XYZ file of C-alpha atoms in Angstrom:
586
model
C -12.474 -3.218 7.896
C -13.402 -0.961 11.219
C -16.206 1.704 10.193
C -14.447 4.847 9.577
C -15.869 7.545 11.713
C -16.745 11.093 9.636
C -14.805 12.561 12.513
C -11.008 13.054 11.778
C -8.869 10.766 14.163
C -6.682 13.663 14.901
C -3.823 11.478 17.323
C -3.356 8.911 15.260
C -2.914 11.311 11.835
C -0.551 13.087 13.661
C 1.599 9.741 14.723
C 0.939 8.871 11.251
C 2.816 11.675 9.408
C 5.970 11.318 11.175
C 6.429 8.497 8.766
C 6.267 10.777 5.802
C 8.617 12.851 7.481
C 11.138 9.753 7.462
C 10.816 9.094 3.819
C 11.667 12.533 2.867
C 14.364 13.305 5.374
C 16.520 10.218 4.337
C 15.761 10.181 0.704
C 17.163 13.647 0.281
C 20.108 13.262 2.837
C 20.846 10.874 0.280
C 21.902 13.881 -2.024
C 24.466 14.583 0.365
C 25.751 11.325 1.250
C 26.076 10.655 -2.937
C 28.565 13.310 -3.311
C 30.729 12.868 0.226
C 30.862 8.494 -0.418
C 32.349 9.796 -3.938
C 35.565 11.613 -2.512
C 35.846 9.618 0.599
C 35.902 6.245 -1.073
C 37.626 7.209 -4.024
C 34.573 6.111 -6.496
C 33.406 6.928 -10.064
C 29.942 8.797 -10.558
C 28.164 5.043 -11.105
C 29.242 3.420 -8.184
C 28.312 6.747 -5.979
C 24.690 6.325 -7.375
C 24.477 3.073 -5.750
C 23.378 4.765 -2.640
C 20.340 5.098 -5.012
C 20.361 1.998 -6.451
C 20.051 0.387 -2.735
C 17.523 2.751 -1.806
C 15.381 2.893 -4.709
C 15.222 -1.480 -5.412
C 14.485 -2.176 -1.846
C 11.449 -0.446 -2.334
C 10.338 -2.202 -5.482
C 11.661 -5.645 -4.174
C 9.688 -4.921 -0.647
C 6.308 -4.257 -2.714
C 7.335 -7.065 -5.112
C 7.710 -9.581 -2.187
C 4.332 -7.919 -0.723
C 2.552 -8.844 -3.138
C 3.831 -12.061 -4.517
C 2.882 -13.077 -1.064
C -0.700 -11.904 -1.479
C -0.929 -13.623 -4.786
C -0.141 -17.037 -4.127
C -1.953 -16.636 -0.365
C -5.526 -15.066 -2.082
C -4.777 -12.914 0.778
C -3.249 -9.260 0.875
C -0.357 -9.149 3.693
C -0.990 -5.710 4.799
C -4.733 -6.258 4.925
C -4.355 -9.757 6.721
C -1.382 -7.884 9.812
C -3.545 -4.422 9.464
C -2.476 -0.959 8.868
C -0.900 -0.050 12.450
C 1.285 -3.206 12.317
C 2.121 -3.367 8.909
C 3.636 0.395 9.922
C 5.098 -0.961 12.980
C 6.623 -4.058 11.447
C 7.838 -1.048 8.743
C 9.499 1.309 11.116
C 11.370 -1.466 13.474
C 12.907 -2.912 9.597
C 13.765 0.625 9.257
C 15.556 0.991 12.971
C 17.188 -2.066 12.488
C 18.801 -0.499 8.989
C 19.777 2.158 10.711
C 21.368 -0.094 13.103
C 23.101 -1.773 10.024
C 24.319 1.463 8.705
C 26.021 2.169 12.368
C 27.921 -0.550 12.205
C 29.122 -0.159 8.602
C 29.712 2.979 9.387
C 32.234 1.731 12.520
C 33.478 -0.664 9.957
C 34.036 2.451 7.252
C 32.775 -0.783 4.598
C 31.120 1.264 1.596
C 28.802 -1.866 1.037
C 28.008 -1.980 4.160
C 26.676 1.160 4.126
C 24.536 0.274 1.092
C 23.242 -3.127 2.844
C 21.844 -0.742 6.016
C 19.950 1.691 3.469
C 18.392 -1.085 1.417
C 17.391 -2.574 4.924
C 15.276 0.999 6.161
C 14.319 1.505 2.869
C 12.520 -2.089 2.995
C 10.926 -0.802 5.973
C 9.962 2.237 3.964
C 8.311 0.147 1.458
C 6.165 -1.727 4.060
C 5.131 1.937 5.452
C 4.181 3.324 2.683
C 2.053 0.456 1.187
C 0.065 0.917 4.334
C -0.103 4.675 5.176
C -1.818 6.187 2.245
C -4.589 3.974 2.494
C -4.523 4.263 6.053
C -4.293 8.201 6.396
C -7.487 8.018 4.331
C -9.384 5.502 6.896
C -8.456 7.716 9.151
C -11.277 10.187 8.964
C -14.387 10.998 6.410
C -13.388 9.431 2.906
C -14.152 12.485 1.097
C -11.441 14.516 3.219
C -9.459 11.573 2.615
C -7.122 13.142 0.067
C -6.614 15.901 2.568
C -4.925 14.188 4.669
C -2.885 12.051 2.350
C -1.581 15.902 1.042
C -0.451 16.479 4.365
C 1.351 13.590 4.834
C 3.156 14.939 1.074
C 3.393 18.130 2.595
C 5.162 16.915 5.891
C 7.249 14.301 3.509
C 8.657 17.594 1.303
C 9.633 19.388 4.743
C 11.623 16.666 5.807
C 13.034 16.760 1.866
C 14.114 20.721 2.806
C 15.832 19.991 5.900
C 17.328 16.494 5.373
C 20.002 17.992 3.002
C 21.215 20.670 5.857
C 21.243 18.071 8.488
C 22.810 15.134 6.879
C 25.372 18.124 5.459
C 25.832 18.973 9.187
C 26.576 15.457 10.342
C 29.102 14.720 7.815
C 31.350 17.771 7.332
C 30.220 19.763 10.919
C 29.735 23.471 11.151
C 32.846 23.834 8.794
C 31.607 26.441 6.006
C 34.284 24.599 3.750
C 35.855 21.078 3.202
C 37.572 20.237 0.354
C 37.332 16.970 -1.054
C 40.419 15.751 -0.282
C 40.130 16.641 2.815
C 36.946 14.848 2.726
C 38.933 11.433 3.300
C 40.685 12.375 6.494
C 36.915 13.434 8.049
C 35.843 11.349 11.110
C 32.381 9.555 10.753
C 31.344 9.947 14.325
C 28.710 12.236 13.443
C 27.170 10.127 11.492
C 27.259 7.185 13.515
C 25.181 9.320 16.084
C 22.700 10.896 13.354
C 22.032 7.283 12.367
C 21.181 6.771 16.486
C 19.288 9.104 16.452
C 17.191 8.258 13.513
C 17.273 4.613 14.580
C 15.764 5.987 17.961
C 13.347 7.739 16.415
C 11.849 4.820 14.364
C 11.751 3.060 17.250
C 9.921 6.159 19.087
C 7.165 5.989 16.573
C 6.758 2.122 16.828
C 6.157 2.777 19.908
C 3.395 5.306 19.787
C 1.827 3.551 17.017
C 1.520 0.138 19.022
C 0.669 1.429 22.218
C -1.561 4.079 21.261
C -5.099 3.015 21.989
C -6.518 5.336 19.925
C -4.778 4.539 16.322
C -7.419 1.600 14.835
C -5.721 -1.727 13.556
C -7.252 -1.685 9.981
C -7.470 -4.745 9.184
C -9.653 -5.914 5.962
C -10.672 -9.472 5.295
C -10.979 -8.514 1.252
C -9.742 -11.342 -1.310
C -6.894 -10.093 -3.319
C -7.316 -9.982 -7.299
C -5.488 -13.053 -8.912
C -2.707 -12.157 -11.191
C -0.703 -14.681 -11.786
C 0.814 -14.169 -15.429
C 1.795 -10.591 -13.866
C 3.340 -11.881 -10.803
C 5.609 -14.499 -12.970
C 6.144 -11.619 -15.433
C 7.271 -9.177 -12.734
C 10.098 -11.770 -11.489
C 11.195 -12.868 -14.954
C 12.076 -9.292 -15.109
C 13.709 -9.388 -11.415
C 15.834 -11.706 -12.676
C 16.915 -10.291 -15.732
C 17.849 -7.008 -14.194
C 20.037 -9.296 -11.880
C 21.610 -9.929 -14.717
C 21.793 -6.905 -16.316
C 23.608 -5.621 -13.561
C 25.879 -8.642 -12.312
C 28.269 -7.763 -15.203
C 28.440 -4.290 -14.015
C 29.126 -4.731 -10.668
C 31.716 -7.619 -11.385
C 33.596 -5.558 -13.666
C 35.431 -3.258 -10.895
C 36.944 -6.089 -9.891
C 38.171 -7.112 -13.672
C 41.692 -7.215 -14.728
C 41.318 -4.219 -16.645
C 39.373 -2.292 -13.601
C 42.479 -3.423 -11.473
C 45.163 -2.309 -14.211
C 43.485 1.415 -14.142
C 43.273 1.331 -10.656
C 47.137 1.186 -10.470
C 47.543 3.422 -13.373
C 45.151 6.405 -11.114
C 47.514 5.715 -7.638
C 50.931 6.016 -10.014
C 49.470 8.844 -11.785
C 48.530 10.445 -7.946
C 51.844 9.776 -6.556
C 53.673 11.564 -9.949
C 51.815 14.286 -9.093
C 53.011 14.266 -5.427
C 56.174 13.852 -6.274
C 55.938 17.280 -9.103
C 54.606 19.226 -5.833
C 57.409 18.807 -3.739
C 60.309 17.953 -6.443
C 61.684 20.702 -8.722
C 63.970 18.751 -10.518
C 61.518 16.254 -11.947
C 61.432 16.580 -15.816
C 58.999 15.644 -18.600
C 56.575 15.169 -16.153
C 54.070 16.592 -18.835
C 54.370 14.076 -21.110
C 54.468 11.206 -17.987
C 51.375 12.749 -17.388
C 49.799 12.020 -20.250
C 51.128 9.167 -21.139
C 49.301 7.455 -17.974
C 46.124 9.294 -18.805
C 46.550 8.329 -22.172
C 46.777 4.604 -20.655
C 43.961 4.836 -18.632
C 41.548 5.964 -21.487
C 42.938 3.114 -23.557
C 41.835 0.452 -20.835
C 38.878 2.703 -19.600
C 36.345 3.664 -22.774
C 35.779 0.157 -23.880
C 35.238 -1.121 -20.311
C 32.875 1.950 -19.653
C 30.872 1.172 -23.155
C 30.666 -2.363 -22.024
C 28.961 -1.004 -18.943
C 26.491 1.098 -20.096
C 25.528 -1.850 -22.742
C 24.331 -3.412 -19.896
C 22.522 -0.952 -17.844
C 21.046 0.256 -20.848
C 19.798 -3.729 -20.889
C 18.135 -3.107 -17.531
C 16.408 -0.374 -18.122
C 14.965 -2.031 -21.852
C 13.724 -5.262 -19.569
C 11.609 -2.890 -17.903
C 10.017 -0.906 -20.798
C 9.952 -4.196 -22.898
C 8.493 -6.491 -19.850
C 5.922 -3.990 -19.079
C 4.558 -3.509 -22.494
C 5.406 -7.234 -23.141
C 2.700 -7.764 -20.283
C 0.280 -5.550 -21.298
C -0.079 -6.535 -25.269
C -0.784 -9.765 -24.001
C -3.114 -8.608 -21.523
C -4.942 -7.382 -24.143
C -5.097 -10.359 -26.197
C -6.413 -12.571 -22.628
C -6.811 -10.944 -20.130
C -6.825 -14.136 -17.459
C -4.533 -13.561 -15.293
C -2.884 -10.196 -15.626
C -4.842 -8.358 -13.207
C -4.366 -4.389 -13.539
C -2.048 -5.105 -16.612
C -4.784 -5.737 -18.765
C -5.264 -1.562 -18.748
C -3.028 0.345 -20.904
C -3.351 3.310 -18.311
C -1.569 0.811 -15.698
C 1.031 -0.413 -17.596
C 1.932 3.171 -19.130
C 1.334 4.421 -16.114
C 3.761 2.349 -14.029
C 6.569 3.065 -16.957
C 5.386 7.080 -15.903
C 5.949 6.170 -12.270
C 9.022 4.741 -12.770
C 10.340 7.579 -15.478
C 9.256 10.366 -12.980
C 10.967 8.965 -9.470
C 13.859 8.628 -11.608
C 14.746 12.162 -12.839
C 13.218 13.589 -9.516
C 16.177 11.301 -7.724
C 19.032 11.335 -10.948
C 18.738 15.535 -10.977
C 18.959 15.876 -7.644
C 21.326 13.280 -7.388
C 24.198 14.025 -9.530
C 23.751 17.753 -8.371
C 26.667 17.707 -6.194
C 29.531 16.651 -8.748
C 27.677 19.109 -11.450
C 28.066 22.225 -8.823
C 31.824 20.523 -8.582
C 32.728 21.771 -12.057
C 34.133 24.846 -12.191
C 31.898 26.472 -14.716
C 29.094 25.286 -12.264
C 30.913 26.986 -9.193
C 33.425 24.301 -8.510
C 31.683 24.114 -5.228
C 33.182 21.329 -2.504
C 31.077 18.617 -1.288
C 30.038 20.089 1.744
C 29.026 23.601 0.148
C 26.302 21.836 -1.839
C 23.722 21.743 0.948
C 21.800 25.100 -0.075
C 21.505 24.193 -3.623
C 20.289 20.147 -2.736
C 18.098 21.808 -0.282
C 16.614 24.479 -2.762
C 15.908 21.221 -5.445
C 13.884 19.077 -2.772
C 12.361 22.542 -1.103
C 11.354 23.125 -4.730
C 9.127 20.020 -4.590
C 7.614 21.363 -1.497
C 6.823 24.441 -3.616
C 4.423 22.660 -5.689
C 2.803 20.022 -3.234
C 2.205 22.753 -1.137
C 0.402 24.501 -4.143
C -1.189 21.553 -5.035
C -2.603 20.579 -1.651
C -4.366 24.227 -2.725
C -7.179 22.126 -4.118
C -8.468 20.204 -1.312
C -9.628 23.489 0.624
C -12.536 24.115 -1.627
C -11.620 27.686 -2.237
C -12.951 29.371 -5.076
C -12.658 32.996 -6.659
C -10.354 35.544 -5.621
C -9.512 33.434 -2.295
C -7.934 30.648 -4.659
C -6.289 32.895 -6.634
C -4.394 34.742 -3.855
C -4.012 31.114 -2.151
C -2.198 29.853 -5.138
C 0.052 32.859 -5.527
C 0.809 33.177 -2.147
C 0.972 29.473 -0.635
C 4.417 28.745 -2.872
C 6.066 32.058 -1.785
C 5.560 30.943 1.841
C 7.151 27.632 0.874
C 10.021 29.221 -1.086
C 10.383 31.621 2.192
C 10.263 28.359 4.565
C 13.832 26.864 2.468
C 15.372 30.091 2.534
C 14.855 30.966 6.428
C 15.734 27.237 7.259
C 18.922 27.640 5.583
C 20.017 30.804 6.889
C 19.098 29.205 10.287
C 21.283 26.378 9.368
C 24.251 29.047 8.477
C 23.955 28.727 4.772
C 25.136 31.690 2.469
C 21.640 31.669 0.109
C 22.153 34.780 -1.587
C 23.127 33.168 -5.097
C 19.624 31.604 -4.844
C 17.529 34.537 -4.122
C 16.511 35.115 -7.912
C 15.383 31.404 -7.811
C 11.742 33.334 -6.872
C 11.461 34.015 -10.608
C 11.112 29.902 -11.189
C 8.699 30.326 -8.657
C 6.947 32.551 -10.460
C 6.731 30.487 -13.244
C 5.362 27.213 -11.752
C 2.485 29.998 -9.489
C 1.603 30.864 -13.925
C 1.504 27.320 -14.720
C -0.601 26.246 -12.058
C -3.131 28.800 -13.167
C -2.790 27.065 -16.385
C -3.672 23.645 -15.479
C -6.969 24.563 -13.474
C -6.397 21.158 -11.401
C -7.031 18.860 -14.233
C -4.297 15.513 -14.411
C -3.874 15.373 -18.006
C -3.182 19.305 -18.427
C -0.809 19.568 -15.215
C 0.843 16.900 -16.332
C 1.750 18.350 -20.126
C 2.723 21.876 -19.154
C 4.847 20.526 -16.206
C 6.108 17.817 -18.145
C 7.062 20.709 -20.911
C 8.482 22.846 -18.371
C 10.933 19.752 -17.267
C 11.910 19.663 -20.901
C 12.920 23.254 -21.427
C 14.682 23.428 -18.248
C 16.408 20.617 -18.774
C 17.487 21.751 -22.081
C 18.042 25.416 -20.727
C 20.134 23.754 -18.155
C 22.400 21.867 -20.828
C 22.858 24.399 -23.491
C 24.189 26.998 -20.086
C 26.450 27.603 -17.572
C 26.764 29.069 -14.066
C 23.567 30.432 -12.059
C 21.088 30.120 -15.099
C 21.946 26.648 -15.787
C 22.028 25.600 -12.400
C 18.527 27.557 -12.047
C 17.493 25.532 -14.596
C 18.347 22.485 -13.344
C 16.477 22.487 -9.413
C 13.737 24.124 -11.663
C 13.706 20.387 -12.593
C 12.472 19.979 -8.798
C 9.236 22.361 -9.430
C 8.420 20.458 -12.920
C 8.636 17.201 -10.722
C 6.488 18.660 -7.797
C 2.935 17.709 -8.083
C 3.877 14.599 -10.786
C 2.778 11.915 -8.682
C -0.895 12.759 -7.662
C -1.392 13.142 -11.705
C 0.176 10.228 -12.800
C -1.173 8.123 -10.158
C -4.756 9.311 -10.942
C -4.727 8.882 -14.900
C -3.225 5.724 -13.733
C -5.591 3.821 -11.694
C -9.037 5.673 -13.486
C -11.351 2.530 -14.657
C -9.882 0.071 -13.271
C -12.766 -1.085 -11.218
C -11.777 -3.963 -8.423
C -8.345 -3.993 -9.707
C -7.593 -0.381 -7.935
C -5.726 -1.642 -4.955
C -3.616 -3.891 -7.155
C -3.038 -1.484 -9.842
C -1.671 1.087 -6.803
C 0.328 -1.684 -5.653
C 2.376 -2.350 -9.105
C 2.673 1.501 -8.977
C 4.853 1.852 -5.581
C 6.644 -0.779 -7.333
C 7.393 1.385 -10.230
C 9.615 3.639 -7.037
C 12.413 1.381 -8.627
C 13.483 4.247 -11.368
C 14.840 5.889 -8.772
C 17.454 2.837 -8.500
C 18.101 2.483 -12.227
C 18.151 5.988 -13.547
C 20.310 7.597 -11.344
C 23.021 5.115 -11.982
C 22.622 4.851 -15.707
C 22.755 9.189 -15.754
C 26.043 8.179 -13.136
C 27.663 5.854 -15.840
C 26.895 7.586 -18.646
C 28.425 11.042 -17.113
C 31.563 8.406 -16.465
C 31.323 8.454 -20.319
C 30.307 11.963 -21.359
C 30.515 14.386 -18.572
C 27.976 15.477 -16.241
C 26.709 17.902 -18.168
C 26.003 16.278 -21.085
C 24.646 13.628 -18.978
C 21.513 15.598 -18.056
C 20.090 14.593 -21.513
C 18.748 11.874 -19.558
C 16.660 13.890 -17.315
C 15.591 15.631 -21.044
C 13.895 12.194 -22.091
C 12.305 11.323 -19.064
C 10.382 14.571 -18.948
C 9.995 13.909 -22.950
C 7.689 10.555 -21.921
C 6.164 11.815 -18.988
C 4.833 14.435 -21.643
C 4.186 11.762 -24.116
C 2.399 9.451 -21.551
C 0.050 12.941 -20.722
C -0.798 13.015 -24.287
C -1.317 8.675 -24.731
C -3.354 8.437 -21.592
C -6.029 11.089 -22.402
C -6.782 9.277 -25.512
C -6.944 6.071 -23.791
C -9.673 6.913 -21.339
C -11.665 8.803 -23.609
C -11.845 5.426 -26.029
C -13.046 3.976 -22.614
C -15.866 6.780 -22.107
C -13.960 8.471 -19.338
C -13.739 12.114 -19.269
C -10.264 12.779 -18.010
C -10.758 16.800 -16.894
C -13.217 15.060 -14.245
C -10.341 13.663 -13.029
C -8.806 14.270 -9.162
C -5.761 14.141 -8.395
C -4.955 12.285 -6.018
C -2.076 10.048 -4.122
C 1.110 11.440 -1.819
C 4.759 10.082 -2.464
């Protein structure tokens, strides 16, 4: 690999953290887009959360393919094409989503849609394999971690302002738009926000592959054999194929069809009561097609959720599958032969989850009228508050790599997430947003500044009283209504906040050669956020939203368990977890 100068390449860290900027900006829009595809294509909560799904699996099947291709090669395919072109070859996959997403856009084809996000997010997946590591060569090692936290930093800004923008380009300067109206809304806006983002991909290409002074790393460094893990990993490809085949074949059942033509006779009966006086017993026509619909509906909806609940048991079962072997011979498994790894990539996968399934099904929560019964496109403060309130804590969190000590610290880490909560609020009210309900939200605030005092920087610690603070404002959030509950819920945003540096630290600890590979299968593990959302999406189809959050209550429930698990782990292995750095940027 070119020597790494002790003096910070300054140009090229600055081209570099554009691309954190991307990864924020559209994963959040997302949020926006969940709610608006739900009214304007006339879908149920699941089949909105396939904006997720596409999102979320082209990043594990990107890092899947990456690696497959480095294991049956001995060579790593990043390492072999460099850091600079692996992020060019990233960003112009990316433009030519966005190009996709124009034209399904044009088309107004729902899939289509899907197909262009799975298409940048692939290009996401390439980028991000190769800019941590790269943002590190990019300077002294030991300030290394610096720099990856500002990449984090820059990635939660363009979480904040995502929301307001893709808001903007979908329902305009309009402070209103109700959801029906939602399906008589032109798209042009979004046709030229997705040329503008496709431009912009391309603009940073461009600077990254002309710019003389951004090096090429490229390494000539064998990659660790894993074979049993590779055919392990696509056994369980396939099986979540067809774990979710059934589901998506299902809409177009006979039964899916029959309630599809109940809904459109029950929607014209109600036309016709609005504008006809004389139309009797329509009460009891009412619910006699309701009552139809249920009949066809709860089975089919069980038999659903049977089979996403499959996917997500192929993962928990395949990884732990993987590593019990592992332990028996290790030959062959690579990284999987730690526990750490293996629990640690289920952690991974748990946490990018319920960050995306709160945020997520946000929008139709806020629609309920104990929540609000906010329209689509008056969601954008509250989406923007949940992101901004993962900006809260990396910005906290990126406290540590300053060095300060004493009262310094202690002011920093008080004052740093005020500034941050500040930042959402005055980018909102530039953007025209009423945020006055959320102006208490600074007592949440509070709370995190108290538990970051708490967890003095060590993994294991931040990651139980953050993980606890998940669970009781999850459960706060269910067992409410109105502000508190909804308080409660993007308080689910400041639990989530500094996660990943903990995880991925307690993750990779020990593992010697295998580091590189064991960060690998964790970008993988980005694939909850394709699998969690949507089972919280059909599982609300089944038991209302709100009861639905009692997903996001067991995901903070293992991320707490796997805090507790992994400490005892390492310490049979002589390592002394509160030595531990965090460290890592998603």
């Amino acid at each position: 690999m070119n020597q790494a100068t002790t003096k910070t390449n300054y140009p090229a860290l600055y081209t570099l953290i554009t691309v954190f900027f991307f990864w924020g900006f559209i994963a959040a829009g997302n949020s926006i887009f969940i709610p608006f595809c739900k009214s304007y294509f006339s879908l149920d909560q699941f089949q909105s959360q396939l904006v997720d799904f596409a999102f979320y699996t082209a990043y594990y099947l990107g890092a899947l393919f990456l690696f497959a291709f480095g294991a049956l090669n001995g060579k790593d395919l990043v390492s072999k094409w460099g850091y600079k072109r692996s992020i060019v070859y990233g960003l112009l996959f990316s433009a030519l989503g966005a190009g996709a997403m124009i034209l399904a856009v044009q088309a107004n084809v729902y899939a289509g849609m899907l197909v262009g996000l799975f298409i940048v997010a692939l290009g996401f997946s390439l980028q991000q394999t190769a800019a941590n590591p790269f943002a590190i060569l990019l300077g002294d090692p030991k300030t290394g971690t610096s720099r990856v936290n500002l990449g984090g930093g820059i990635n939660s800004f363009g979480t904040t302002i995502g929301p307001l923008i893709v808001a903007f380009a979908l329902f305009g300067s309009a402070a209103s738009v109700s959801d029906d109206q939602i399906k008589n809304l032109g798209l042009d806006k979004v046709i030229l926000l997705y040329v503008g983002v496709g431009i912009l991909f391309l603009v940073a290409a461009a600077l990254f592959f002309f710019s003389k002074k951004v090096p090429d790393g490229i390494s000539n460094e064998p990659m660790e054999k894993a074979n049993k893990a590779l055919t392990t990993l696509v056994i369980m490809t396939g099986l979540l194929a067809i774990c979710f085949a059934p589901v998506f074949s299902s809409y177009k059942s006979e039964e899916a069809l029959k309630i599809d033509a109940l809904q459109i006779e029950l929607s014209n009966l109600k036309a016709q009561i609005s504008t006809d006086d004389t139309v009797v017993d329509y009460e009891a026509q009412i619910a006699n097609k309701n009552a139809e619909i249920q009949t066809l509906k709860h089975p089919l909806e069980k038999e659903r959720m049977y089979w996403l609940s499959g996917a997500l048991l192929v993962i928990i079962g395949g990884l732990l599958f993987a590593n019990k072997s592992a332990q028996k011979k290790s030959d062959g498994w690579g990284a999987m032969q730690y526990p750490q790894l293996v629990l640690g990539m289920l952690a991974i996968f748990t946490y990018v989850g319920v960050e995306v399934a709160v945020g997520s099904n946000l929008g139709e929560l806020l629609s309920l009228k104990e929540f609000g019964g906010l329209q689509s496109s008056e969601i954008a403060p509250y989406i923007s508050m949940y992101w901004g309130s993962l900006m809260i804590g990396r910005w906290a969190g990126a406290i540590a790599v300053f060095n300060l000590s004493g009262i310094k610290k202690t002011i920093a880490l008080i004052v740093i997430p005020l500034i941050a909560f500040a930042v959402i609020l005055i980018v909102n009210i530039i953007a025209d947003k009423d945020m006055s309900p959320l102006y208490y939200y600074i007592f949440c605030v509070f709370i995190q500044i108290i538990a970051f005092f708490i967890c003095k920087d060590k993994p294991a610690r931040t990651l139980t009283v953050f993980g606890l603070m998940g669970i009781i404002a999850m459960v706060i959030g269910l067992t409410t209504e109105g502000m508190v509950a909804i308080y409660a819920f993007l308080a689910g945003g400041l639990a989530c906040s500094i996660m990943w540096p903990a995880i991925f630290s307690l993750s990779v600890i020990g593992l010697g050669k295998y580091t590189a590979q064991g960060s690998a299968f964790l970008v993988m593990m980005i694939l909850g956020g394709g699998i969690i959302p949507p089972l919280q999406g059909k599982l609300s189809d089944i038991i209302g939203i709100h009861n639905s959050y009692i997903i996001p209550v067991l995901c903070f429930g293992y991320l707490t368990l796997f805090a507790v698990l992994v400490k005892g782990i390492l310490k049979k292995q002589g390592i002394n977890v509160d030595e531990i750095e965090a460290e890592g940027s998603h």
